[in-house]
Short mmCIF file of C-alpha atoms in Angstrom, two decimals:
data_model
loop_
_atom_site.label_atom_id
_atom_site.label_comp_id
_atom_site.label_asym_id
_atom_site.label_seq_id
_atom_site.Cartn_x
_atom_site.Cartn_y
_atom_site.Cartn_z
CA MET A 1 -118.85 -37.24 72.31
CA SER A 2 -116.36 -34.56 71.25
CA LYS A 3 -113.16 -35.83 69.64
CA LYS A 4 -109.60 -34.77 70.44
CA TYR A 5 -107.38 -32.71 68.14
CA ALA A 6 -105.25 -35.64 66.94
CA THR A 7 -108.32 -37.74 66.15
CA ILE A 8 -109.87 -35.00 64.03
CA CYS A 9 -106.57 -34.52 62.18
CA ALA A 10 -106.20 -38.22 61.43
CA ARG A 11 -109.75 -38.93 60.28
CA GLU A 12 -111.81 -37.81 57.30
CA LEU A 13 -114.83 -35.69 58.14
CA PHE A 14 -116.07 -35.71 54.55
CA VAL A 15 -118.44 -38.57 53.68
CA ASP A 16 -118.47 -39.66 50.03
CA GLN A 17 -122.15 -40.49 49.53
CA GLN A 18 -121.70 -41.66 45.93
CA PHE A 19 -118.91 -44.24 46.09
CA GLY A 20 -117.96 -44.46 49.78
CA SER A 21 -114.33 -43.40 49.32
CA HIS A 22 -112.35 -43.84 52.55
CA GLN A 23 -110.15 -40.84 51.66
CA LEU A 24 -111.17 -37.32 50.65
CA PRO A 25 -111.76 -37.34 46.87
CA ILE A 26 -110.18 -34.71 44.64
CA TYR A 27 -112.96 -32.90 42.75
CA GLN A 28 -110.62 -31.57 40.06
CA SER A 29 -113.37 -29.83 38.15
CA SER A 30 -113.69 -26.17 37.23
CA SER A 31 -117.48 -26.28 37.28
CA PHE A 32 -120.48 -28.37 38.34
CA TYR A 33 -123.76 -28.91 36.52
CA ALA A 34 -127.10 -28.02 38.08
CA PRO A 35 -130.27 -30.11 37.65
CA SER A 36 -132.13 -27.00 36.50
CA MET A 37 -131.63 -23.35 35.65
CA GLU A 38 -133.69 -22.39 38.69
CA GLU A 39 -131.36 -24.29 41.02
CA ALA A 40 -128.26 -22.77 39.39
CA ILE A 41 -129.71 -19.28 39.92
CA GLU A 42 -130.35 -20.01 43.60
CA VAL A 43 -126.76 -21.15 44.08
CA PHE A 44 -125.37 -18.10 42.22
CA LYS A 45 -127.47 -15.81 44.40
CA GLY A 46 -126.34 -17.57 47.56
CA GLU A 47 -129.88 -18.58 48.39
CA LYS A 48 -129.05 -22.29 48.26
CA LYS A 49 -125.95 -24.22 49.24
CA GLY A 50 -124.27 -25.99 46.36
CA PHE A 51 -121.38 -26.04 43.93
CA ILE A 52 -121.45 -24.33 40.57
CA TYR A 53 -117.91 -23.04 39.87
CA THR A 54 -114.71 -23.87 41.77
CA ARG A 55 -113.74 -20.24 42.26
CA TYR A 56 -116.99 -19.96 44.24
CA GLY A 57 -116.70 -23.30 46.03
CA ASN A 58 -115.58 -26.90 45.65
CA PRO A 59 -116.29 -30.06 47.72
CA THR A 60 -112.61 -30.88 48.28
CA ILE A 61 -111.75 -27.34 49.30
CA GLU A 62 -114.80 -27.05 51.54
CA ALA A 63 -113.95 -30.29 53.37
CA VAL A 64 -110.50 -28.98 54.29
CA GLN A 65 -111.92 -25.58 55.30
CA ASP A 66 -114.44 -27.30 57.57
CA LYS A 67 -111.69 -29.30 59.30
CA LEU A 68 -109.56 -26.21 59.85
CA ALA A 69 -112.54 -24.35 61.33
CA LEU A 70 -113.38 -27.27 63.61
CA LEU A 71 -109.81 -27.54 64.91
CA GLU A 72 -109.60 -23.79 65.52
CA GLY A 73 -112.75 -23.82 67.63
CA LEU A 74 -112.26 -27.17 69.33
CA GLU A 75 -112.43 -25.79 72.85
CA SER A 76 -114.68 -22.84 72.09
CA SER A 77 -118.42 -22.37 72.26
CA GLU A 78 -118.25 -20.15 69.17
CA GLU A 79 -118.33 -21.69 65.71
CA LYS A 80 -115.43 -20.67 63.47
CA SER A 81 -115.37 -20.14 59.72
CA ALA A 82 -112.39 -20.89 57.45
CA LEU A 83 -111.41 -20.15 53.85
CA LEU A 84 -108.45 -21.50 51.87
CA THR A 85 -106.35 -19.33 49.56
CA THR A 86 -103.55 -19.86 47.06
CA SER A 87 -100.83 -18.86 49.55
CA GLY A 88 -100.22 -17.30 52.94
CA MET A 89 -99.67 -13.93 51.28
CA ALA A 90 -102.99 -14.34 49.44
CA ALA A 91 -104.64 -14.96 52.82
CA ILE A 92 -103.16 -11.74 54.20
CA SER A 93 -103.97 -9.54 51.20
CA THR A 94 -107.50 -10.93 50.78
CA LEU A 95 -108.40 -10.50 54.44
CA VAL A 96 -106.83 -7.04 54.73
CA GLN A 97 -108.66 -5.83 51.62
CA SER A 98 -111.96 -7.18 52.90
CA ILE A 99 -111.58 -5.30 56.19
CA LEU A 100 -110.10 -1.92 55.27
CA GLU A 101 -112.15 1.00 54.03
CA LYS A 102 -110.69 3.76 51.86
CA GLY A 103 -107.74 5.52 53.47
CA GLN A 104 -107.77 3.54 56.71
CA ALA A 105 -104.45 2.84 58.41
CA VAL A 106 -102.94 -0.42 59.65
CA LEU A 107 -101.11 -0.67 62.97
CA ILE A 108 -98.42 -3.36 62.97
CA HIS A 109 -95.77 -4.76 65.26
CA PRO A 110 -92.75 -4.28 62.92
CA SER A 111 -91.16 -7.66 63.63
CA LEU A 112 -92.86 -9.53 60.79
CA TYR A 113 -92.06 -11.93 57.97
CA GLY A 114 -90.20 -10.00 55.27
CA GLY A 115 -92.84 -10.61 52.60
CA THR A 116 -95.55 -9.28 54.90
CA LEU A 117 -93.52 -6.15 55.68
CA GLU A 118 -92.88 -5.60 51.98
CA TYR A 119 -96.60 -5.99 51.21
CA PHE A 120 -97.58 -3.45 53.87
CA PHE A 121 -94.95 -0.82 53.04
CA SER A 122 -95.08 -1.29 49.27
CA GLU A 123 -98.48 -2.43 48.01
CA LEU A 124 -100.78 -1.38 50.83
CA LYS A 125 -99.12 1.99 51.39
CA ARG A 126 -99.21 2.66 47.63
CA ALA A 127 -102.95 1.99 47.71
CA GLY A 128 -103.38 4.84 50.19
CA HIS A 129 -103.32 2.99 53.51
CA PRO A 130 -100.88 4.50 56.07
CA ILE A 131 -98.74 1.96 57.95
CA ILE A 132 -98.17 2.76 61.63
CA THR A 133 -95.74 0.80 63.80
CA ALA A 134 -95.57 0.19 67.54
CA ASP A 135 -93.86 -2.28 69.84
CA PHE A 136 -96.79 -4.48 70.89
CA ARG A 137 -94.75 -5.92 73.76
CA ASN A 138 -95.14 -2.57 75.52
CA LEU A 139 -98.89 -2.44 76.15
CA ASP A 140 -98.88 1.16 77.41
CA THR A 141 -97.13 2.30 74.23
CA LEU A 142 -99.55 0.28 72.12
CA GLU A 143 -102.63 1.70 73.82
CA SER A 144 -101.28 5.23 73.46
CA LYS A 145 -100.61 4.66 69.76
CA VAL A 146 -104.11 3.26 69.23
CA ASN A 147 -105.74 6.22 70.98
CA SER A 148 -103.66 8.79 69.10
CA HIS A 149 -104.59 7.28 65.72
CA LEU A 150 -108.12 6.16 66.59
CA ARG A 151 -109.88 8.10 63.83
CA GLU A 152 -107.79 6.62 61.02
CA LEU A 153 -107.10 3.09 62.27
CA GLY A 154 -108.90 0.26 60.51
CA LEU A 155 -106.85 -2.77 61.51
CA ILE A 156 -104.25 -4.17 63.93
CA TYR A 157 -101.92 -6.88 62.58
CA TYR A 158 -99.15 -8.94 64.20
CA GLU A 159 -97.43 -12.32 64.44
CA THR A 160 -96.70 -14.27 67.59
CA PRO A 161 -94.15 -15.74 67.81
CA THR A 162 -92.57 -13.31 65.35
CA ASN A 163 -90.56 -14.32 62.32
CA PRO A 164 -87.60 -14.64 62.75
CA GLY A 165 -86.95 -13.04 66.14
CA LEU A 166 -89.35 -15.27 68.13
CA GLU A 167 -90.76 -12.34 70.08
CA LEU A 168 -94.09 -13.04 71.78
CA ILE A 169 -97.13 -10.75 71.85
CA ASP A 170 -99.77 -11.04 74.57
CA ILE A 171 -102.81 -11.89 72.44
CA ARG A 172 -105.39 -11.46 75.17
CA ALA A 173 -104.02 -8.06 76.24
CA VAL A 174 -103.73 -6.72 72.68
CA SER A 175 -107.25 -7.98 71.89
CA LYS A 176 -108.61 -6.16 74.92
CA ILE A 177 -107.05 -2.86 73.77
CA ALA A 178 -108.30 -3.38 70.21
CA LYS A 179 -111.84 -4.27 71.22
CA SER A 180 -112.16 -1.26 73.49
CA ALA A 181 -111.25 0.87 70.46
CA GLY A 182 -113.47 -1.10 68.08
CA ILE A 183 -110.58 -2.15 65.82
CA PRO A 184 -110.36 -5.67 64.36
CA THR A 185 -107.20 -7.73 64.88
CA ILE A 186 -105.43 -10.27 62.68
CA VAL A 187 -102.86 -12.69 64.09
CA ASP A 188 -100.49 -14.67 61.88
CA ASN A 189 -100.45 -18.02 63.68
CA THR A 190 -98.35 -19.90 61.12
CA PHE A 191 -95.54 -20.83 63.53
CA CYS A 192 -97.94 -22.49 65.99
CA THR A 193 -101.04 -23.70 64.13
CA SER A 194 -104.16 -24.13 66.25
CA TYR A 195 -102.50 -27.18 67.82
CA LEU A 196 -100.14 -25.01 69.90
CA GLN A 197 -102.02 -21.70 70.09
CA ARG A 198 -105.57 -20.45 69.42
CA PRO A 199 -105.65 -16.66 69.09
CA LEU A 200 -109.42 -16.58 68.41
CA ASP A 201 -110.07 -18.03 71.86
CA LEU A 202 -107.86 -15.29 73.31
CA GLY A 203 -109.87 -12.48 71.75
CA ALA A 204 -108.41 -12.02 68.26
CA ASP A 205 -110.90 -11.55 65.41
CA PHE A 206 -109.04 -13.39 62.65
CA VAL A 207 -106.06 -15.70 62.21
CA ILE A 208 -104.19 -16.34 59.00
CA TYR A 209 -101.90 -19.20 58.05
CA SER A 210 -99.47 -20.15 55.40
CA THR A 211 -100.70 -23.75 55.16
CA THR A 212 -97.53 -24.38 53.14
CA LYS A 213 -95.72 -24.62 56.45
CA PHE A 214 -96.70 -26.80 59.44
CA ILE A 215 -100.29 -27.53 58.41
CA ASN A 216 -99.20 -29.31 55.23
CA GLY A 217 -95.78 -30.03 56.69
CA HIS A 218 -94.26 -31.92 53.77
CA GLY A 219 -93.05 -29.15 51.48
CA ASN A 220 -95.22 -30.24 48.54
CA SER A 221 -98.04 -27.70 48.62
CA ILE A 222 -98.52 -23.93 48.63
CA GLY A 223 -101.61 -22.51 50.27
CA GLY A 224 -103.03 -20.18 52.87
CA ALA A 225 -105.99 -20.02 55.23
CA ILE A 226 -108.16 -17.38 56.87
CA VAL A 227 -110.15 -18.29 59.99
CA GLY A 228 -112.59 -15.98 61.74
CA ASN A 229 -115.12 -15.83 64.56
CA ASP A 230 -117.74 -13.90 62.59
CA SER A 231 -119.21 -16.37 60.08
CA GLU A 232 -121.44 -13.70 58.54
CA PHE A 233 -118.50 -11.36 57.90
CA MET A 234 -116.43 -14.25 56.57
CA ARG A 235 -119.19 -15.11 54.11
CA ASN A 236 -120.34 -11.64 53.07
CA ARG A 237 -117.03 -9.80 53.00
CA VAL A 238 -114.04 -12.15 53.07
CA TRP A 239 -115.44 -14.84 50.76
CA LYS A 240 -116.67 -12.14 48.38
CA SER A 241 -113.19 -10.56 48.25
CA LEU A 242 -111.60 -13.98 47.74
CA LYS A 243 -114.01 -14.84 44.94
CA LEU A 244 -113.51 -11.54 43.12
CA ILE A 245 -109.74 -11.23 43.63
CA GLY A 246 -109.41 -14.82 42.44
CA GLY A 247 -107.18 -16.26 45.15
CA THR A 248 -109.09 -19.54 45.45
CA ILE A 249 -106.88 -22.57 46.04
CA SER A 250 -107.01 -25.49 43.62
CA PRO A 251 -108.70 -28.75 44.71
CA PHE A 252 -105.43 -30.66 44.37
CA GLU A 253 -103.53 -28.24 46.63
CA ALA A 254 -106.37 -28.46 49.17
CA TRP A 255 -106.15 -32.25 49.04
CA LEU A 256 -102.38 -32.12 49.71
CA ILE A 257 -103.09 -29.97 52.77
CA ALA A 258 -105.63 -32.56 53.95
CA GLN A 259 -103.05 -35.33 53.65
CA GLY A 260 -100.46 -33.35 55.61
CA MET A 261 -102.90 -32.57 58.41
CA LYS A 262 -103.27 -36.28 59.23
CA THR A 263 -99.80 -36.28 60.85
CA LEU A 264 -99.79 -32.69 62.15
CA THR A 265 -99.78 -33.55 65.86
CA LEU A 266 -97.18 -36.30 65.50
CA ARG A 267 -94.86 -34.03 63.54
CA MET A 268 -95.22 -31.00 65.76
CA ASP A 269 -94.73 -32.94 69.00
CA GLN A 270 -91.42 -34.32 67.73
CA GLN A 271 -90.37 -30.99 66.23
CA CYS A 272 -91.03 -29.22 69.54
CA ARG A 273 -89.03 -31.79 71.49
CA ASN A 274 -86.10 -31.44 69.09
CA ALA A 275 -86.27 -27.63 69.12
CA GLN A 276 -86.08 -27.51 72.93
CA LYS A 277 -82.94 -29.68 72.96
CA LEU A 278 -81.40 -27.80 70.03
CA ALA A 279 -82.02 -24.46 71.74
CA GLU A 280 -80.51 -25.71 74.99
CA TYR A 281 -77.41 -26.93 73.15
CA LEU A 282 -76.99 -23.64 71.27
CA ASN A 283 -77.49 -21.70 74.50
CA SER A 284 -74.61 -23.62 76.04
CA ARG A 285 -72.23 -22.67 73.21
CA THR A 286 -71.46 -19.16 74.42
CA ASP A 287 -68.05 -19.43 72.73
CA VAL A 288 -69.65 -19.20 69.28
CA VAL A 289 -73.27 -18.14 69.89
CA ARG A 290 -74.13 -14.70 71.28
CA LYS A 291 -77.88 -15.11 71.66
CA VAL A 292 -80.58 -17.78 71.25
CA ASN A 293 -84.21 -16.86 70.60
CA TYR A 294 -86.55 -19.66 71.70
CA PRO A 295 -89.69 -19.27 73.86
CA GLY A 296 -89.00 -22.55 75.66
CA LEU A 297 -85.77 -21.26 77.25
CA SER A 298 -86.05 -19.75 80.71
CA SER A 299 -83.73 -17.00 79.44
CA HIS A 300 -86.31 -15.89 76.87
CA PRO A 301 -87.75 -12.57 78.13
CA GLN A 302 -91.32 -13.78 77.54
CA ASN A 303 -90.97 -17.39 78.59
CA HIS A 304 -93.80 -16.86 81.11
CA LEU A 305 -96.10 -15.68 78.30
CA ALA A 306 -95.24 -18.75 76.23
CA THR A 307 -96.40 -21.04 79.03
CA ARG A 308 -99.61 -19.04 79.34
CA GLN A 309 -100.82 -18.83 75.74
CA MET A 310 -99.02 -21.72 74.00
CA SER A 311 -99.35 -25.43 74.77
CA GLN A 312 -95.73 -25.98 73.64
CA PRO A 313 -92.95 -23.49 72.77
CA GLY A 314 -92.92 -24.47 69.08
CA SER A 315 -90.23 -25.74 66.76
CA MET A 316 -88.89 -22.43 65.42
CA LEU A 317 -85.78 -20.82 66.85
CA SER A 318 -83.13 -18.35 65.82
CA PHE A 319 -79.65 -17.53 67.09
CA VAL A 320 -76.95 -14.91 66.60
CA LEU A 321 -73.41 -16.01 65.92
CA ASN A 322 -70.32 -14.30 67.32
CA SER A 323 -69.35 -13.48 63.75
CA ASP A 324 -69.75 -11.07 60.84
CA LEU A 325 -71.66 -11.61 57.59
CA GLU A 326 -68.79 -13.45 55.90
CA GLY A 327 -68.34 -15.82 58.83
CA THR A 328 -72.09 -16.40 59.11
CA VAL A 329 -72.37 -17.32 55.44
CA ARG A 330 -69.38 -19.67 55.84
CA PHE A 331 -71.08 -21.35 58.81
CA CYS A 332 -74.36 -21.73 56.88
CA ASN A 333 -72.53 -23.35 53.98
CA ALA A 334 -70.78 -25.77 56.36
CA LEU A 335 -73.98 -26.81 58.14
CA GLU A 336 -75.68 -29.87 56.64
CA TYR A 337 -79.22 -28.61 57.29
CA SER A 338 -81.31 -27.96 54.19
CA LYS A 339 -80.98 -24.36 53.03
CA ALA A 340 -84.53 -23.72 51.87
CA PRO A 341 -86.60 -20.51 52.20
CA THR A 342 -89.52 -22.14 53.99
CA LEU A 343 -90.35 -23.74 57.34
CA GLY A 344 -92.45 -26.47 58.93
CA ASP A 345 -91.17 -29.39 56.80
CA THR A 346 -90.17 -32.75 58.27
CA ASP A 347 -86.47 -32.02 57.82
CA THR A 348 -84.60 -29.26 59.62
CA LEU A 349 -84.27 -26.08 57.56
CA LEU A 350 -81.80 -23.21 57.79
CA LEU A 351 -82.51 -19.63 56.70
CA HIS A 352 -80.34 -16.52 56.77
CA PRO A 353 -82.99 -13.74 56.92
CA ALA A 354 -80.72 -10.81 56.04
CA THR A 355 -79.93 -12.32 52.63
CA SER A 356 -83.26 -14.00 51.94
CA SER A 357 -86.65 -13.40 53.59
CA HIS A 358 -85.79 -9.82 54.64
CA ILE A 359 -83.42 -8.85 51.83
CA ASN A 360 -85.93 -6.32 50.44
CA VAL A 361 -86.75 -4.81 53.84
CA ASP A 362 -85.18 -1.44 54.67
CA ARG A 363 -81.96 -2.12 56.59
CA GLN A 364 -82.91 0.27 59.40
CA ILE A 365 -86.27 -1.47 59.91
CA ARG A 366 -84.61 -4.87 59.68
CA GLU A 367 -81.92 -4.13 62.25
CA SER A 368 -84.37 -2.38 64.60
CA THR A 369 -86.24 -5.69 64.87
CA GLY A 370 -83.08 -7.65 65.68
CA ILE A 371 -82.40 -9.06 62.22
CA GLU A 372 -78.67 -8.51 62.02
CA ASP A 373 -76.23 -10.05 59.56
CA SER A 374 -75.28 -12.87 61.93
CA LEU A 375 -78.85 -14.00 62.75
CA ILE A 376 -79.80 -17.52 61.60
CA ARG A 377 -83.30 -19.03 61.72
CA ILE A 378 -83.89 -22.74 62.21
CA SER A 379 -87.08 -24.68 61.49
CA THR A 380 -86.54 -27.86 63.47
CA GLY A 381 -87.51 -31.15 61.85
CA ILE A 382 -88.25 -34.64 63.09
CA GLU A 383 -84.77 -36.14 62.64
CA ASP A 384 -82.68 -37.74 65.36
CA ILE A 385 -81.63 -34.97 67.75
CA GLY A 386 -78.15 -36.47 68.10
CA ASP A 387 -77.57 -36.03 64.38
CA LEU A 388 -78.82 -32.43 64.44
CA ILE A 389 -76.48 -31.47 67.28
CA ALA A 390 -73.52 -33.31 65.72
CA GLU A 391 -74.03 -31.40 62.47
CA LEU A 392 -73.99 -28.11 64.37
CA GLU A 393 -70.80 -29.08 66.18
CA SER A 394 -69.15 -29.92 62.89
CA ALA A 395 -70.17 -26.59 61.32
CA PHE A 396 -68.85 -24.64 64.33
CA LEU A 397 -65.35 -25.95 63.51
CA TYR A 398 -65.27 -23.96 60.24
#
C-alpha cells in the first residue's frame, strides 16, 4: 500500500540493522573500512554498492536523498534520483556544469534569485557560456528564442514562482518546447517543494532546491538538492561532478534536513493559510500598497496557472509600497517581522531585495523584472495571523 506525502515525511525510511535506532543515525565519519581490498576496489569502481569515503557516499546522506526522491516521484510511474549538496547554489552550479558542454549557452527567464543571476552573468559567462534571456511567460517569444539559438543552446533554466516577483511559468508548456528542441530544463522549485508542485511530473528534466528553506524549515541548516528523472545521468554525470567539485553535504547537515522534513506538510499548510490572508489584507490597503504579488489572489495575472500546476499558492508574497527608497526602509525598520536574508523558516521573514538579495544585480536588469526600490518580499511563517496583520498595521503608521 502506497503511503501519503505527510506519512513519508514523518516516518524514517532508513532501518538501522545494527542497533535498531528509531531515528536516522548520524554517520559522522569521513571514511568507512572495507572487509577486504577486493571489496574496496569494487566500491571505488562503482561495481558494488557500499560506502568507502563520505565525499563519495554516506548512509545518513543517502537516506535523506532517498526520501527526497521518493517524495518527488510519489504520484509518478518513473523513479526519481536525488543528490544533496552543500547549498542551493552548489546544487545549481554542480548540475549546470554536469550538463553543459564547452561553449554552450543557457537560456533563462531573467526574474531569478539574485545569487543565481550573479552566478550566470559572472561565473558562467566568464567560463565561456553565453547567457540568453527571454520572457518565459510569452510562449511564442520563448519558442522563437529557442529556435533562433538552437545550435548553441545547452540548457533552459527558470524558477516558478519567481523570486521575488512571484511570476509563474507554465512548466508543462515550457517543457514541451524544450523537449521538441532536445534541450534539458532545470526548474528551481525551492518556493514550493514537491509538496506543492512537482515539475518533473510536468515534463521538466531536473529540479533543484535550497533545502535551507522550506525543506529544512527551521533556519538551522544550509544545503541543496538536485532531483532528476534520468537515474543513469544522475549517477554518471551529476554525481561524478558533485564528487569531483567537492560539494558533498556533511552528514550532520543532512540529518538536520531529515529532522525538518518531519513537519514539512504541517508547516507549509499553515504558512499557506497565513500567506493567503496576509495577501488579502495587503491587497485591501490601496492607500499604502500599490501592488501585491501572490498567486493565490484572483488579481494575480497567472492565478489560473497556479490552480493548475500548484496544489496551494505557497507562502511567499511580495508587495510594492506607495513610497520611495527612504520610506520603504523606514517601513521595514518599523515592522516587527524578522529581517533575515532567507525564507521558509517558521517565523515570518522580511527582505528588501534591492538592498540585499539583488544588490549586486545590474539595476537595469533588476528593474526590468519588477524589483524596484519599494518592493518588499515576505516569507510567511506559522504565527497567529492576527498578530501578523496587527504588526503590519502598526508599521504602516510610520
